[in-house]
Amino acid sequence: MEVSLQIYGDFSGYTDIARGTSRLFGIELIRNFRQPYLSRNITEFWRTWHISLSNWLHDYLYVPLGGNRNGALSTYRNLMLTMLIGGLWHGASWTFVVWGGLHGLYLVAERAIGVSEHRGVRPPIRAGQLPSKLFTFALVSMTWVFFRADDFGQAMDVFRSLFSGSGGLPIEDVILVGVIALEVLLMDLYARRQPALMKVLQYPVVEGFAYGMLAVGVIVWSGGGGAQFIYFQF
């Protein structure tokens, strides 16, 4: 979870900074993230995570390869090739190949069992969707281990620690990760339900309190120092 939150906060955060800076110059960039960790399946995840790259992979790799026009087996092959190339785009490392390959396998499996996600307005969040959302988040988090690791040995160490129960985080770090996860979830829920919640923020007291808490959160959880963006190399 910690790696998932770090990557999401890093990438989504600096793209929001880029969008805000561009607006100052009258340039409107596309929205690159639409609450991807609230996705019900991997297909939906890739339509809400790094949308510009997802569209590029679809339009310039998947479709030219044949897309889904030549039967099931060709579709599965095209999905795998697209995601493997997407992994290599991030770097010439076997860890990125595995990251892309796992996502390719997920997408092939979903296509094989008939899972789909319609483009357009996403359905409202309901309690019955929670298991599929948690399962999707778990699948994505497993791939992030390979994405973030320097090599296979480091990735395997993480999985050994995870499944053996050893190498756990200190309780204060667990609390910190939990608080950050809650903040991310609340912000994504707010973004999903923004039209309704914006009516509540029209009250000056509520708006002041909300922005004040955000400012306090930035100060408290900033860590007191700068860090290089994870995605600076891509």
mmCIF file of C-alpha atoms in Angstrom:
data_model
loop_
_atom_site.group_PDB
_atom_site.id
_atom_site.type_symbol
_atom_site.label_atom_id
_atom_site.label_comp_id
_atom_site.label_asym_id
_atom_site.label_seq_id
_atom_site.Cartn_x
_atom_site.Cartn_y
_atom_site.Cartn_z
ATOM 1 C CA MET A 1 0.000 0.000 0.000
ATOM 2 C CA GLU A 2 2.796 2.410 0.879
ATOM 3 C CA VAL A 3 4.360 2.093 -2.577
ATOM 4 C CA SER A 4 0.957 2.453 -4.262
ATOM 5 C CA LEU A 5 0.210 5.662 -2.383
ATOM 6 C CA GLN A 6 3.698 7.034 -3.002
ATOM 7 C CA ILE A 7 3.544 6.464 -6.759
ATOM 8 C CA TYR A 8 -0.004 7.816 -7.048
ATOM 9 C CA GLY A 9 0.696 10.893 -4.927
ATOM 10 C CA ASP A 10 3.944 11.586 -6.768
ATOM 11 C CA PHE A 11 2.658 11.189 -10.310
ATOM 12 C CA SER A 12 -0.856 12.551 -9.896
ATOM 13 C CA GLY A 13 0.462 15.419 -7.776
ATOM 14 C CA TYR A 14 3.028 16.694 -10.203
ATOM 15 C CA THR A 15 0.694 16.379 -13.188
ATOM 16 C CA ASP A 16 -1.815 18.515 -11.267
ATOM 17 C CA ILE A 17 0.977 21.048 -10.708
ATOM 18 C CA ALA A 18 1.689 20.974 -14.456
ATOM 19 C CA ARG A 19 -2.003 21.489 -15.262
ATOM 20 C CA GLY A 20 -2.283 24.366 -12.812
ATOM 21 C CA THR A 21 0.872 26.051 -14.117
ATOM 22 C CA SER A 22 -0.342 25.672 -17.703
ATOM 23 C CA ARG A 23 -3.646 27.312 -16.828
ATOM 24 C CA LEU A 24 -1.738 30.409 -15.705
ATOM 25 C CA PHE A 25 -0.613 30.718 -19.341
ATOM 26 C CA GLY A 26 -4.043 29.968 -20.762
ATOM 27 C CA ILE A 27 -3.203 26.374 -21.726
ATOM 28 C CA GLU A 28 -5.659 23.640 -20.729
ATOM 29 C CA LEU A 29 -4.040 20.196 -20.416
ATOM 30 C CA ILE A 30 -6.075 17.004 -20.240
ATOM 31 C CA ARG A 31 -6.889 15.497 -16.874
ATOM 32 C CA ASN A 32 -4.550 12.541 -16.472
ATOM 33 C CA PHE A 33 -6.060 10.772 -13.444
ATOM 34 C CA ARG A 34 -9.694 10.058 -12.546
ATOM 35 C CA GLN A 35 -9.609 8.294 -9.163
ATOM 36 C CA PRO A 36 -7.873 5.154 -10.519
ATOM 37 C CA TYR A 37 -7.736 3.390 -7.137
ATOM 38 C CA LEU A 38 -11.548 3.397 -7.041
ATOM 39 C CA SER A 39 -11.667 1.239 -10.183
ATOM 40 C CA ARG A 40 -13.693 -1.973 -10.215
ATOM 41 C CA ASN A 41 -11.320 -3.814 -12.562
ATOM 42 C CA ILE A 42 -8.007 -3.418 -14.383
ATOM 43 C CA THR A 43 -9.711 -2.337 -17.613
ATOM 44 C CA GLU A 44 -11.288 0.569 -15.760
ATOM 45 C CA PHE A 45 -7.991 1.272 -13.989
ATOM 46 C CA TRP A 46 -6.205 1.820 -17.294
ATOM 47 C CA ARG A 47 -8.932 4.202 -18.431
ATOM 48 C CA THR A 48 -8.415 6.332 -15.339
ATOM 49 C CA TRP A 49 -4.629 6.028 -14.698
ATOM 50 C CA HIS A 50 -2.129 8.047 -16.804
ATOM 51 C CA ILE A 51 -4.870 8.645 -19.351
ATOM 52 C CA SER A 52 -2.603 10.298 -21.908
ATOM 53 C CA LEU A 53 -0.292 7.253 -21.993
ATOM 54 C CA SER A 54 -3.242 4.835 -21.989
ATOM 55 C CA ASN A 55 -4.748 6.630 -24.991
ATOM 56 C CA TRP A 56 -1.383 6.610 -26.778
ATOM 57 C CA LEU A 57 -0.879 2.897 -26.162
ATOM 58 C CA HIS A 58 -4.402 2.208 -27.408
ATOM 59 C CA ASP A 59 -4.259 4.429 -30.495
ATOM 60 C CA TYR A 60 -0.676 3.826 -31.641
ATOM 61 C CA LEU A 61 0.044 0.273 -30.496
ATOM 62 C CA TYR A 62 -3.091 -1.738 -29.733
ATOM 63 C CA VAL A 63 -5.159 -0.557 -32.707
ATOM 64 C CA PRO A 64 -2.319 -0.796 -35.313
ATOM 65 C CA LEU A 65 -1.537 -4.306 -34.041
ATOM 66 C CA GLY A 66 -5.100 -5.253 -34.942
ATOM 67 C CA GLY A 67 -6.981 -4.435 -31.734
ATOM 68 C CA ASN A 68 -9.891 -6.816 -31.245
ATOM 69 C CA ARG A 69 -10.731 -7.180 -34.928
ATOM 70 C CA ASN A 70 -9.289 -10.638 -35.631
ATOM 71 C CA GLY A 71 -10.699 -12.903 -32.969
ATOM 72 C CA ALA A 72 -10.012 -13.660 -29.336
ATOM 73 C CA LEU A 73 -6.475 -15.047 -29.612
ATOM 74 C CA SER A 74 -5.278 -12.083 -31.662
ATOM 75 C CA THR A 75 -6.897 -9.720 -29.157
ATOM 76 C CA TYR A 76 -5.087 -11.402 -26.257
ATOM 77 C CA ARG A 77 -1.785 -11.235 -28.142
ATOM 78 C CA ASN A 78 -2.283 -7.542 -28.914
ATOM 79 C CA LEU A 79 -3.117 -6.739 -25.306
ATOM 80 C CA MET A 80 0.014 -8.520 -24.075
ATOM 81 C CA LEU A 81 2.284 -6.893 -26.644
ATOM 82 C CA THR A 82 0.859 -3.459 -25.911
ATOM 83 C CA MET A 83 1.450 -3.740 -22.167
ATOM 84 C CA LEU A 84 4.906 -5.309 -22.565
ATOM 85 C CA ILE A 85 5.942 -2.427 -24.808
ATOM 86 C CA GLY A 86 4.379 -0.049 -22.288
ATOM 87 C CA GLY A 87 6.594 -1.595 -19.637
ATOM 88 C CA LEU A 88 9.708 -1.180 -21.794
ATOM 89 C CA TRP A 89 8.741 2.452 -22.424
ATOM 90 C CA HIS A 90 9.365 3.082 -18.723
ATOM 91 C CA GLY A 91 12.850 1.607 -18.874
ATOM 92 C CA ALA A 92 15.024 -1.173 -20.303
ATOM 93 C CA SER A 93 14.720 -3.363 -17.222
ATOM 94 C CA TRP A 94 13.177 -6.771 -16.636
ATOM 95 C CA THR A 95 11.269 -5.357 -13.654
ATOM 96 C CA PHE A 96 9.372 -3.026 -16.001
ATOM 97 C CA VAL A 97 8.779 -5.911 -18.417
ATOM 98 C CA VAL A 98 7.232 -7.940 -15.578
ATOM 99 C CA TRP A 99 5.157 -4.930 -14.516
ATOM 100 C CA GLY A 100 3.784 -4.542 -18.044
ATOM 101 C CA GLY A 101 3.394 -8.301 -18.490
ATOM 102 C CA LEU A 102 1.320 -8.626 -15.319
ATOM 103 C CA HIS A 103 -1.010 -5.875 -16.464
ATOM 104 C CA GLY A 104 -1.236 -7.586 -19.838
ATOM 105 C CA LEU A 105 -2.209 -10.857 -18.137
ATOM 106 C CA TYR A 106 -4.815 -9.045 -16.029
ATOM 107 C CA LEU A 107 -6.375 -7.446 -19.118
ATOM 108 C CA VAL A 108 -6.353 -10.739 -21.040
ATOM 109 C CA ALA A 109 -8.008 -12.534 -18.104
ATOM 110 C CA GLU A 110 -10.690 -9.860 -17.839
ATOM 111 C CA ARG A 111 -11.368 -9.977 -21.554
ATOM 112 C CA ALA A 112 -11.574 -13.785 -21.423
ATOM 113 C CA ILE A 113 -14.166 -13.809 -18.636
ATOM 114 C CA GLY A 114 -16.150 -10.949 -20.130
ATOM 115 C CA VAL A 115 -15.240 -8.107 -17.774
ATOM 116 C CA SER A 116 -15.668 -4.716 -19.405
ATOM 117 C CA GLU A 117 -15.904 -1.064 -18.486
ATOM 118 C CA HIS A 118 -18.021 1.247 -20.568
ATOM 119 C CA ARG A 119 -16.583 4.601 -21.493
ATOM 120 C CA GLY A 120 -18.368 7.670 -20.256
ATOM 121 C CA VAL A 121 -19.815 8.512 -16.862
ATOM 122 C CA ARG A 122 -18.704 6.101 -14.152
ATOM 123 C CA PRO A 123 -21.416 4.669 -11.883
ATOM 124 C CA PRO A 124 -21.800 5.965 -8.326
ATOM 125 C CA ILE A 125 -19.917 4.174 -5.563
ATOM 126 C CA ARG A 126 -21.940 1.522 -3.772
ATOM 127 C CA ALA A 127 -21.089 -0.838 -0.916
ATOM 128 C CA GLY A 128 -21.507 -3.858 -3.182
ATOM 129 C CA GLN A 129 -18.587 -2.684 -5.332
ATOM 130 C CA LEU A 130 -16.137 -2.704 -2.400
ATOM 131 C CA PRO A 131 -14.815 -6.290 -2.886
ATOM 132 C CA SER A 132 -14.030 -5.716 -6.581
ATOM 133 C CA LYS A 133 -12.368 -2.386 -5.812
ATOM 134 C CA LEU A 134 -10.207 -3.875 -3.062
ATOM 135 C CA PHE A 135 -9.269 -6.826 -5.262
ATOM 136 C CA THR A 136 -8.322 -4.513 -8.120
ATOM 137 C CA PHE A 137 -6.257 -2.344 -5.783
ATOM 138 C CA ALA A 138 -4.448 -5.436 -4.490
ATOM 139 C CA LEU A 139 -3.626 -6.599 -8.029
ATOM 140 C CA VAL A 140 -2.307 -3.175 -8.997
ATOM 141 C CA SER A 141 -0.278 -2.913 -5.779
ATOM 142 C CA MET A 142 1.461 -6.218 -6.542
ATOM 143 C CA THR A 143 2.634 -4.853 -9.880
ATOM 144 C CA TRP A 144 3.931 -1.657 -8.259
ATOM 145 C CA VAL A 145 6.428 -3.753 -6.280
ATOM 146 C CA PHE A 146 8.216 -4.633 -9.535
ATOM 147 C CA PHE A 147 7.815 -1.109 -10.872
ATOM 148 C CA ARG A 148 9.433 0.462 -7.798
ATOM 149 C CA ALA A 149 12.123 -2.178 -7.115
ATOM 150 C CA ASP A 150 15.666 -1.679 -8.374
ATOM 151 C CA ASP A 151 15.941 -5.348 -9.358
ATOM 152 C CA PHE A 152 14.236 -8.732 -8.990
ATOM 153 C CA GLY A 153 16.044 -9.487 -5.739
ATOM 154 C CA GLN A 154 14.591 -6.433 -4.071
ATOM 155 C CA ALA A 155 11.097 -7.234 -5.384
ATOM 156 C CA MET A 156 11.318 -10.801 -4.089
ATOM 157 C CA ASP A 157 12.450 -9.526 -0.677
ATOM 158 C CA VAL A 158 9.313 -7.416 -0.498
ATOM 159 C CA PHE A 159 7.052 -10.360 -1.348
ATOM 160 C CA ARG A 160 8.854 -12.648 1.119
ATOM 161 C CA SER A 161 8.374 -10.097 3.868
ATOM 162 C CA LEU A 162 4.741 -9.613 2.884
ATOM 163 C CA PHE A 163 3.733 -13.278 2.887
ATOM 164 C CA SER A 164 5.965 -14.413 5.756
ATOM 165 C CA GLY A 165 4.824 -11.669 8.098
ATOM 166 C CA SER A 166 8.401 -10.590 8.790
ATOM 167 C CA GLY A 167 9.917 -7.158 8.293
ATOM 168 C CA GLY A 168 6.747 -5.340 9.282
ATOM 169 C CA LEU A 169 6.558 -1.581 9.689
ATOM 170 C CA PRO A 170 6.721 0.044 13.131
ATOM 171 C CA ILE A 171 3.281 0.902 14.491
ATOM 172 C CA GLU A 172 3.852 4.643 14.009
ATOM 173 C CA ASP A 173 4.621 4.070 10.315
ATOM 174 C CA VAL A 174 1.502 1.915 9.958
ATOM 175 C CA ILE A 175 -0.578 4.732 11.456
ATOM 176 C CA LEU A 176 1.069 7.253 9.132
ATOM 177 C CA VAL A 177 0.358 5.140 6.040
ATOM 178 C CA GLY A 178 -3.221 4.635 7.227
ATOM 179 C CA VAL A 179 -3.785 8.365 7.687
ATOM 180 C CA ILE A 180 -2.331 9.152 4.254
ATOM 181 C CA ALA A 181 -4.445 6.394 2.685
ATOM 182 C CA LEU A 182 -7.551 7.871 4.303
ATOM 183 C CA GLU A 183 -6.685 11.339 3.010
ATOM 184 C CA VAL A 184 -6.178 10.001 -0.525
ATOM 185 C CA LEU A 185 -9.473 8.103 -0.355
ATOM 186 C CA LEU A 186 -11.369 11.155 0.871
ATOM 187 C CA MET A 187 -9.875 13.344 -1.851
ATOM 188 C CA ASP A 188 -10.800 10.795 -4.519
ATOM 189 C CA LEU A 189 -14.303 10.437 -3.120
ATOM 190 C CA TYR A 190 -14.604 14.202 -3.121
ATOM 191 C CA ALA A 191 -13.455 14.363 -6.745
ATOM 192 C CA ARG A 192 -15.970 11.652 -7.710
ATOM 193 C CA ARG A 193 -18.857 13.428 -5.962
ATOM 194 C CA GLN A 194 -17.641 16.964 -6.568
ATOM 195 C CA PRO A 195 -20.840 18.434 -8.068
ATOM 196 C CA ALA A 196 -22.828 17.536 -4.938
ATOM 197 C CA LEU A 197 -20.082 18.380 -2.441
ATOM 198 C CA MET A 198 -19.330 21.757 -4.009
ATOM 199 C CA LYS A 199 -22.706 22.925 -2.713
ATOM 200 C CA VAL A 200 -21.511 22.205 0.833
ATOM 201 C CA LEU A 201 -18.257 24.112 0.284
ATOM 202 C CA GLN A 202 -20.220 27.213 -0.659
ATOM 203 C CA TYR A 203 -20.462 28.005 3.055
ATOM 204 C CA PRO A 204 -17.399 30.121 4.057
ATOM 205 C CA VAL A 205 -16.933 28.349 7.416
ATOM 206 C CA VAL A 206 -16.929 24.886 5.826
ATOM 207 C CA GLU A 207 -14.665 25.991 2.973
ATOM 208 C CA GLY A 208 -12.206 27.668 5.358
ATOM 209 C CA PHE A 209 -12.067 24.597 7.603
ATOM 210 C CA ALA A 210 -11.531 22.239 4.646
ATOM 211 C CA TYR A 211 -8.705 24.263 3.134
ATOM 212 C CA GLY A 212 -7.194 24.858 6.550
ATOM 213 C CA MET A 213 -7.053 21.117 7.243
ATOM 214 C CA LEU A 214 -5.451 20.534 3.848
ATOM 215 C CA ALA A 215 -2.783 23.135 4.646
ATOM 216 C CA VAL A 216 -2.120 21.534 8.038
ATOM 217 C CA GLY A 217 -1.853 18.123 6.395
ATOM 218 C CA VAL A 218 0.711 19.393 3.888
ATOM 219 C CA ILE A 219 2.817 20.899 6.689
ATOM 220 C CA VAL A 220 2.589 17.924 9.056
ATOM 221 C CA TRP A 221 3.188 15.183 6.495
ATOM 222 C CA SER A 222 5.694 16.975 4.289
ATOM 223 C CA GLY A 223 8.653 15.258 5.963
ATOM 224 C CA GLY A 224 10.550 18.496 6.308
ATOM 225 C CA GLY A 225 12.596 18.066 3.145
ATOM 226 C CA GLY A 226 12.432 17.690 -0.590
ATOM 227 C CA ALA A 227 12.541 14.448 -2.547
ATOM 228 C CA GLN A 228 13.020 13.707 -6.217
ATOM 229 C CA PHE A 229 9.918 12.732 -8.173
ATOM 230 C CA ILE A 230 9.715 9.001 -8.857
ATOM 231 C CA TYR A 231 8.726 9.739 -12.453
ATOM 232 C CA PHE A 232 11.506 12.243 -13.147
ATOM 233 C CA GLN A 233 13.322 9.656 -15.307
ATOM 234 C CA PHE A 234 10.387 8.885 -17.626
#
